[in-house]
Coordinates of C-alpha atoms and ligand atoms in Angstrom, one line a residue:
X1288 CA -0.9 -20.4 8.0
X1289 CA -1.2 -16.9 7.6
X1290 CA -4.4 -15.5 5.7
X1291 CA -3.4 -12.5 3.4
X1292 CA -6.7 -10.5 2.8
X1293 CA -6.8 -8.6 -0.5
X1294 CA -3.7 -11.1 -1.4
X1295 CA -4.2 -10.6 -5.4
X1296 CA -3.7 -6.6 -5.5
X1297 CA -0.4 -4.7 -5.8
X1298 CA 1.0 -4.7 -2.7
X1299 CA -0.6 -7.9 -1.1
X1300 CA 0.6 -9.7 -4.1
X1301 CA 4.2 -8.7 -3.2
X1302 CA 3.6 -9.8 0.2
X1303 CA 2.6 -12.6 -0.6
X1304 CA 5.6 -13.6 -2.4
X1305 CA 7.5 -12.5 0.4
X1306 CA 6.1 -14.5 2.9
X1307 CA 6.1 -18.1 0.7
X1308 CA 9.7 -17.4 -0.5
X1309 CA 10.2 -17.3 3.9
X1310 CA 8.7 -20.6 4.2
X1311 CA 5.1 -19.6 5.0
X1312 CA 1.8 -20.6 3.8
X1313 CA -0.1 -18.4 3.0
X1314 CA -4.4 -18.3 2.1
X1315 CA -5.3 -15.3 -0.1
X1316 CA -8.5 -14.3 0.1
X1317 CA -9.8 -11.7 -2.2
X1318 CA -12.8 -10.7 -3.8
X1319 CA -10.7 -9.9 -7.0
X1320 CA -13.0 -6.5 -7.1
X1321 CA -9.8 -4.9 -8.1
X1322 CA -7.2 -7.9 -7.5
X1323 CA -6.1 -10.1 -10.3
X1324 CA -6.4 -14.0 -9.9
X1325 CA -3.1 -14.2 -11.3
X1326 CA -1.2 -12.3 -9.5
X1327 CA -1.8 -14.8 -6.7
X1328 CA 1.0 -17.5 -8.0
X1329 CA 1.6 -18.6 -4.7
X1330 CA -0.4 -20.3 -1.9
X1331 CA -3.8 -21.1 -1.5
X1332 CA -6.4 -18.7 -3.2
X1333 CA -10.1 -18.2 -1.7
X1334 CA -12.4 -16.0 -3.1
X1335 CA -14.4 -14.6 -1.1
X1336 CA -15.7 -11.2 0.6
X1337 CA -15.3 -9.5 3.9
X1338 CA -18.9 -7.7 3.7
X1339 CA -20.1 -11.9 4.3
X1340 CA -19.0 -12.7 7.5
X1341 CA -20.1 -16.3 7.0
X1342 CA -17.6 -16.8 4.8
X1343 CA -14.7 -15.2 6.5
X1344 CA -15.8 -17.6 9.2
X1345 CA -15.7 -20.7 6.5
X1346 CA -12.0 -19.9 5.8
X1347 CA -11.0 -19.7 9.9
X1348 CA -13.0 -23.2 9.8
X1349 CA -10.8 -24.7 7.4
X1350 CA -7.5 -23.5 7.4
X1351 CA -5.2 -23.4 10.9
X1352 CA -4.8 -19.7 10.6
X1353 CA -2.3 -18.3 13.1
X1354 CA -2.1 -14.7 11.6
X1355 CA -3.9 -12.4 9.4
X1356 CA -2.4 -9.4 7.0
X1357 CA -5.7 -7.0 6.1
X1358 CA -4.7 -5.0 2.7
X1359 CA -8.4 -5.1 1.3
X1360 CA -9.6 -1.8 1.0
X1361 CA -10.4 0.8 -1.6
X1362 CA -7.6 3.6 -2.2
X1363 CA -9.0 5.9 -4.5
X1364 CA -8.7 9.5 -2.3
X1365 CA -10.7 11.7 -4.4
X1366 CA -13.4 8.7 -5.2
X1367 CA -13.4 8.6 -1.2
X1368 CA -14.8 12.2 -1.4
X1369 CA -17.5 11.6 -3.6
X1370 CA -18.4 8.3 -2.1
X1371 CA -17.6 8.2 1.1
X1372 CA -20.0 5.4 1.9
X1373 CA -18.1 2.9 -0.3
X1374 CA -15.1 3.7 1.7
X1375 CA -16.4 3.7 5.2
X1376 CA -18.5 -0.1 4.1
X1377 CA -15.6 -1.8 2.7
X1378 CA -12.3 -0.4 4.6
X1379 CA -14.1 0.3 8.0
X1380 CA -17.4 -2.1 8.9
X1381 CA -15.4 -5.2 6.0
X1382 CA -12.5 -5.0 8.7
X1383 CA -14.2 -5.2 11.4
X1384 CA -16.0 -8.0 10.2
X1385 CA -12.7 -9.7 9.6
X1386 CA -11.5 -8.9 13.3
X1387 CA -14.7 -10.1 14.3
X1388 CA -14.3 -13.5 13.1
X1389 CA -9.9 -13.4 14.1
X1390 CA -11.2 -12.8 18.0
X1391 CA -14.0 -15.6 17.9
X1392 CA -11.5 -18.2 16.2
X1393 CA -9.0 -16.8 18.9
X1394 CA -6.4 -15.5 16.7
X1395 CA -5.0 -12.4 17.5
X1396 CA -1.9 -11.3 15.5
X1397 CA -2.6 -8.6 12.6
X1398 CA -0.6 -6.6 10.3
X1399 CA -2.5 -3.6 8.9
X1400 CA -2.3 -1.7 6.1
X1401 CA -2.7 1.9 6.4
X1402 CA -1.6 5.1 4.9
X1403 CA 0.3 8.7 5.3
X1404 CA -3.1 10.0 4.8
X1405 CA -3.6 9.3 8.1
X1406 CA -1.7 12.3 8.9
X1407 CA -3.0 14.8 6.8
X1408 CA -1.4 18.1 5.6
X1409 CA 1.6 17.7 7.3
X1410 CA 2.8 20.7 9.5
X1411 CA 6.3 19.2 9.8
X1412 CA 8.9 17.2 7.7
X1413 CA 10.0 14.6 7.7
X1414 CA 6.9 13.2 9.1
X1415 CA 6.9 10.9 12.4
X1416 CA 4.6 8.6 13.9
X1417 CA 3.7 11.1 17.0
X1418 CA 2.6 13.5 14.2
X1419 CA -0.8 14.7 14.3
X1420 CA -3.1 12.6 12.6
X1421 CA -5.3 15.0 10.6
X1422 CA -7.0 13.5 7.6
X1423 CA -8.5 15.5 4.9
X1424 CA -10.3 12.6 3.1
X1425 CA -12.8 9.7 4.5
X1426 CA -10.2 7.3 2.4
X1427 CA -7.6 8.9 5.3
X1428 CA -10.1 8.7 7.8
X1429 CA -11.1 5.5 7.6
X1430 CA -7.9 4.1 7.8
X1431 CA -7.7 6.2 11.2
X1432 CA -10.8 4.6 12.7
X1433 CA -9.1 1.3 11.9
X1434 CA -6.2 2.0 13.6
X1435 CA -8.2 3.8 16.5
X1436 CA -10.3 0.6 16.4
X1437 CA -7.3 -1.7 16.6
X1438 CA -5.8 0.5 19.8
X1439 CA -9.0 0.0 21.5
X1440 CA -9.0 -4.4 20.8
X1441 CA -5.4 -4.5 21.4
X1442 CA -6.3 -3.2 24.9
X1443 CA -9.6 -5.0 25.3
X1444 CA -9.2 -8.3 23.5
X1445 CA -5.6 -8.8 23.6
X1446 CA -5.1 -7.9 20.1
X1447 CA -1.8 -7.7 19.3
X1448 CA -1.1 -5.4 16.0
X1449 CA 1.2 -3.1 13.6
X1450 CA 0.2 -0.7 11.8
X1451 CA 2.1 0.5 8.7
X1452 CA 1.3 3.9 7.6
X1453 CA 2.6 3.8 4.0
X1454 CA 3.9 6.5 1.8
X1455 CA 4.3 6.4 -1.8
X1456 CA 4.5 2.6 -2.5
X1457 CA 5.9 2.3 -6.3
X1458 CA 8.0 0.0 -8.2
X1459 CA 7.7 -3.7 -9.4
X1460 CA 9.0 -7.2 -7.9
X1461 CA 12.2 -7.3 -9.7
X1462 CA 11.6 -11.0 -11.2
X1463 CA 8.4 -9.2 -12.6
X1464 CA 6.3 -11.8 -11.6
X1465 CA 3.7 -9.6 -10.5
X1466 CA 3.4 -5.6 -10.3
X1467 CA 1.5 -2.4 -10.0
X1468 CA -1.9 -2.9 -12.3
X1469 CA -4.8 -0.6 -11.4
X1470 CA -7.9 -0.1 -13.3
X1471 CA -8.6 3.0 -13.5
X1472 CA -4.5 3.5 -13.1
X1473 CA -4.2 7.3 -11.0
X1474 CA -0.5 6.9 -9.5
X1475 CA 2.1 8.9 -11.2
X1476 CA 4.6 6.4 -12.2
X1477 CA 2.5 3.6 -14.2
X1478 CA 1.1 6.7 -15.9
X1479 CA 4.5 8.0 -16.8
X1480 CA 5.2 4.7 -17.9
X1481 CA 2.1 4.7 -20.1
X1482 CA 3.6 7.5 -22.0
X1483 CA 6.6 6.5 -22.2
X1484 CA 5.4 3.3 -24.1
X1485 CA 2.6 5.2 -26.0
X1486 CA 0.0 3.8 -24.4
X1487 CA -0.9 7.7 -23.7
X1488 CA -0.1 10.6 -25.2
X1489 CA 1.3 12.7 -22.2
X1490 CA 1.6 12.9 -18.9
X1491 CA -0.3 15.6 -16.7
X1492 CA 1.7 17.4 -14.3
X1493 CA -0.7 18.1 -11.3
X1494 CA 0.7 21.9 -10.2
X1495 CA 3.3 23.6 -11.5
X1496 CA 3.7 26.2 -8.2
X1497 CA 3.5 24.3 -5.2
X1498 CA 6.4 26.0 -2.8
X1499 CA 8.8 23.1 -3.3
X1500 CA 12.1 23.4 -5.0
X1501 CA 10.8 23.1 -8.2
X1502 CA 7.0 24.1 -8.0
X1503 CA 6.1 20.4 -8.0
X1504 CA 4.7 18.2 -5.4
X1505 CA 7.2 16.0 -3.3
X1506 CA 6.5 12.3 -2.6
X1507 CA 8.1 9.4 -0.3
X1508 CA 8.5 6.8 -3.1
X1509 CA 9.0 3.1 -1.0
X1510 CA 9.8 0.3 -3.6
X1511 CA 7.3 -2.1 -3.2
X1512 CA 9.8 -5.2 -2.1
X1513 CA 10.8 -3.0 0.7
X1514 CA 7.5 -2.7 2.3
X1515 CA 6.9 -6.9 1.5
X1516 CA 10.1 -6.9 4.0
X1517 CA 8.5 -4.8 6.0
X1518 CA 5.7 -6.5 6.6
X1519 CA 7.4 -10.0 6.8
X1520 CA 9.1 -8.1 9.7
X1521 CA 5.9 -7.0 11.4
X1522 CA 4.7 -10.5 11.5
X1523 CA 7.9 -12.0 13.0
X1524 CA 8.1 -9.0 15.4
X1525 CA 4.5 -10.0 16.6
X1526 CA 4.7 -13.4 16.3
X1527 CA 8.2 -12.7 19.0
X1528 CA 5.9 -11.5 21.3
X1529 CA 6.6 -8.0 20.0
X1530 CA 3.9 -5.4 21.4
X1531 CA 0.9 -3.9 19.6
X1532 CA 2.7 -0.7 17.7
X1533 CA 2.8 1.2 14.6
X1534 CA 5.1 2.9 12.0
X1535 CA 5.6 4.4 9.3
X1536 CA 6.9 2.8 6.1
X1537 CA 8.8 5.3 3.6
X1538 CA 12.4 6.0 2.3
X1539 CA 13.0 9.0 4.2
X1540 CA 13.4 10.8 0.9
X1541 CA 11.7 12.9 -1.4
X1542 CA 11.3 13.2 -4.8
X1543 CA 9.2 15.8 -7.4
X1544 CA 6.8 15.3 -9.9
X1545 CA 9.6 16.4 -12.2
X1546 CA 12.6 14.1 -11.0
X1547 CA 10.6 11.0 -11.4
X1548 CA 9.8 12.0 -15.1
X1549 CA 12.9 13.1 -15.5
X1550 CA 14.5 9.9 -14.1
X1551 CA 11.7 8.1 -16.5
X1552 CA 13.1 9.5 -19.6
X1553 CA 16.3 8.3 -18.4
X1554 CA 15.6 5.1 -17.9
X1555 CA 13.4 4.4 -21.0
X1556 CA 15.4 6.1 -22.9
X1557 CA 11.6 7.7 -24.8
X1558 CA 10.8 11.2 -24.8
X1559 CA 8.0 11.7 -22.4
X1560 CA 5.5 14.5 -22.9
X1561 CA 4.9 16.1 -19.8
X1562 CA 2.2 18.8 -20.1
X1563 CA 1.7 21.3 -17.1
X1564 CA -1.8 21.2 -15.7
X1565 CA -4.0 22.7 -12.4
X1566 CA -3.8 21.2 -9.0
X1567 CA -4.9 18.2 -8.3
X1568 CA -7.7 18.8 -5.2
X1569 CA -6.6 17.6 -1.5
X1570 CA -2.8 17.2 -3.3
X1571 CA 0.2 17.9 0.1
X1572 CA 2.5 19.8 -1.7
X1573 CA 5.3 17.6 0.6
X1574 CA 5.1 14.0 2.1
X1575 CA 8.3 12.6 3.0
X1576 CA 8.0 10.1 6.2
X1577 CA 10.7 9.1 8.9
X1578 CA 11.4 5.6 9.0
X1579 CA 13.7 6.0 12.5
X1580 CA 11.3 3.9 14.2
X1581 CA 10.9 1.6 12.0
X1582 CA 14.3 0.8 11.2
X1583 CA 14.9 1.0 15.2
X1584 CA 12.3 -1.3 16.2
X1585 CA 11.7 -3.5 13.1
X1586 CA 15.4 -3.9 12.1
X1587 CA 14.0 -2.6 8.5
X1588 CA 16.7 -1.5 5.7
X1589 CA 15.0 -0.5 2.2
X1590 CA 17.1 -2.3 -0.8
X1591 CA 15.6 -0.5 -3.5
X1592 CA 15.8 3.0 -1.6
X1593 CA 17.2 4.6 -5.2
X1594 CA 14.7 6.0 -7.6
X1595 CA 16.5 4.4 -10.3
X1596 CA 15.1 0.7 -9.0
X1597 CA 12.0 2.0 -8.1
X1598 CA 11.5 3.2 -11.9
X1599 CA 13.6 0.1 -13.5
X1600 CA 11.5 -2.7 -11.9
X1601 CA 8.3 -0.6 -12.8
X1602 CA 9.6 0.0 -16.4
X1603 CA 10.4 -4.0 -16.4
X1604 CA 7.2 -5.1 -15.4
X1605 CA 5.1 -1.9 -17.7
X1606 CA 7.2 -3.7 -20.7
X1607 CA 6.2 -7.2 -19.7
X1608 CA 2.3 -6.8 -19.4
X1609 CA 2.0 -4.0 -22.1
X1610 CA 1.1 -6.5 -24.5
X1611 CA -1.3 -8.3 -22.1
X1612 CA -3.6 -5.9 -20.9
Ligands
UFG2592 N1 0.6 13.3 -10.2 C1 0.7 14.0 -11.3 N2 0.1 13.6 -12.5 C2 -0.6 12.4 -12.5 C3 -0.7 11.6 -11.3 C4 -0.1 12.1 -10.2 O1 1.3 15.1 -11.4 O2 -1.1 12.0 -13.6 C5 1.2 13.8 -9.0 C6 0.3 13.9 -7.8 O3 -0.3 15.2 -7.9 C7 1.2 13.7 -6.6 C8 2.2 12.7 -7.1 O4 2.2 12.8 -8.5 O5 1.8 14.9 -6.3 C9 2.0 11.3 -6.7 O6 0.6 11.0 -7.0 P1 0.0 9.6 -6.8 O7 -1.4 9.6 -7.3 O8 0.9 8.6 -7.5 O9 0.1 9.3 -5.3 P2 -0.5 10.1 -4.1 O10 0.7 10.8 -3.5 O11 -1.7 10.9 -4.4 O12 -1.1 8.9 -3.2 C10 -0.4 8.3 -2.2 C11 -1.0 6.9 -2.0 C12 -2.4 7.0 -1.5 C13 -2.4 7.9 -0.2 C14 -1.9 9.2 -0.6 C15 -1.9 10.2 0.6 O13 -1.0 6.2 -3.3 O14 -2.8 5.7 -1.1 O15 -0.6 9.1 -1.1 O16 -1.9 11.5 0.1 F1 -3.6 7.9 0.3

């Protein structure tokens, strides 16, 4: 069975799915401090916490766990700066409490979660794996001392690992069972989405004269199904005997602040007030990510590479839960 950690947010949700609709079975465990019970339709769910590593251990006890996929973590970047402490607790010393337990129950296949913020402000794009890794937020570093962390088992213990370093995950499961739902919601397309439905009034743009093409900032948006396949990938990769590695997880293309709204409008077919406002703090005015390696090595091909699905299953799933939440 695998054990999916943080199984009831956004993207463990999806991977969640992904790995039952492949014939696995799956254990979320999740302290639903910003997961949603019902997002976890499939499987077994455990609530639980990684900062109690007595109950970690009671799930290895009880369930034959062959694998574990870690996506519990906090992800705010600019709470991270104010709090780092939160940050370093939960997505540092809460993992290594969970790796803890996987090497004393003698299970040694992860797939991490980690980010582009690894990298930092990029000095080159499209950005590669052998990139620098920079960050400029304890959210980005502590995702870095993970994956130092991991390099370090994986030599040590016999850990075997992959790392996925993702960019702009976005987008909704296209069956809209489940989908992006953050409280407090800070990513740019559930907000635009929120104005488009009139949930808000407007949506902020966050610089105006970045040097891009058209003075906003540039993002890698991966649709959320994409990385699920990703990841189901990683797992079969490691579970072939495939070697401890990481990659990068992004479209290979990039997109403004202004495109997506623009694409927004499109597809809602609503006006969308988009009101020009200052920089955001620690904003890259560019991310876009190479996903060579990936592809390469994983066999990886995104489906919903086009901004159109990325917006449509988002727009899908906004529609369906408007009235819910
Ligand atoms: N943006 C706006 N207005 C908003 C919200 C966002 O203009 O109301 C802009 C941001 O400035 C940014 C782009 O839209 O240029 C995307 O912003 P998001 O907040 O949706 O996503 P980020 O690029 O900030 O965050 C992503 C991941 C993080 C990761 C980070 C690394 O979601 O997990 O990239 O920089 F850490």
């Amino acid at each position: 069975m695998i054990l999916i950690v943080g199984g009831a947010g956004y993207i463990g949700a999806h991977i969640n799915k992904q790995l039952n609709n492949n014939g696995y079975e799956t254990i979320v465990f999740d302290n639903l401090s910003y997961g949603h019970e019902d997002f976890v339709k499939w499987g077994i769910f455990e609530r639980g916490d990684l900062g109690n590593i007595n109950e970690i251990r009671k799930i290895f006890q009880k369930y034959p766990i062959t694998a574990v996929m870690q996506f519990a973590a906090f992800t705010y970047v600019g709470e991270s700066v104010e709090d780092p402490q939160k940050y370093y607790i939960n997505n540092v010393c809460n993992t290594l409490n969970l790796i803890k337990v996987m090497l004393e129950f003698d299970v040694k296949t992860l797939v991490f979660s980690s980010t582009c913020a690894t990298y930092g402000n990029p000095i080159e794009i499209p950005i590669t794996e052998t990139h620098p890794q920079n960050p400029i937020s304890p959210y980005g570093y502590g995702k870095l001392m993970v994956e130092t962390i991991l390099s370090d088992y994986s030599n040590a213990y016999n850990l075997r690992y992959v790392s996925l370093r993702y960019f702009n995950a976005a987008g909704a499961d296209p069956d809209s069972e489940i989908g992006e739902l953050h409280n407090p919601e800070t990513h740019l397309i559930p907000l635009i989405l929120d104005a488009a439905s009139g949930k808000r009034s407007d949506i902020k743009i966050f610089g105006t004269d970045y040097d891009t093409p058209d003075g906003t900032c540039v993002r890698d948006y991966i649709h959320v199904t994409d990385l699920a396949d990703a990841h189901l990938k990683a797992l079969q990769y490691l579970e072939n005997g495939g070697k401890s590695d990481y990659f990068n997880l992004g479209n290979g293309n990039g997109f403004s602040v202004l495109e997506v709204i623009e694409k927004a409008r499109e597809i809602t077919r609503k006006e969308i007030n988009a009101v020009e406002d200052k920089r955001r703090h620690g904003d890259p005015p560019i991310l876009i990510g190479s996903s060579d390696k990936v592809r390469n090595i994983l066999k990886w091909e995104p489906k919903y590479h086009d901004l159109s699905q990325i917006v449509e299953t988002a727009w899908k799933w906004h529609k369906k839960i408007s009235n819910k939440f």
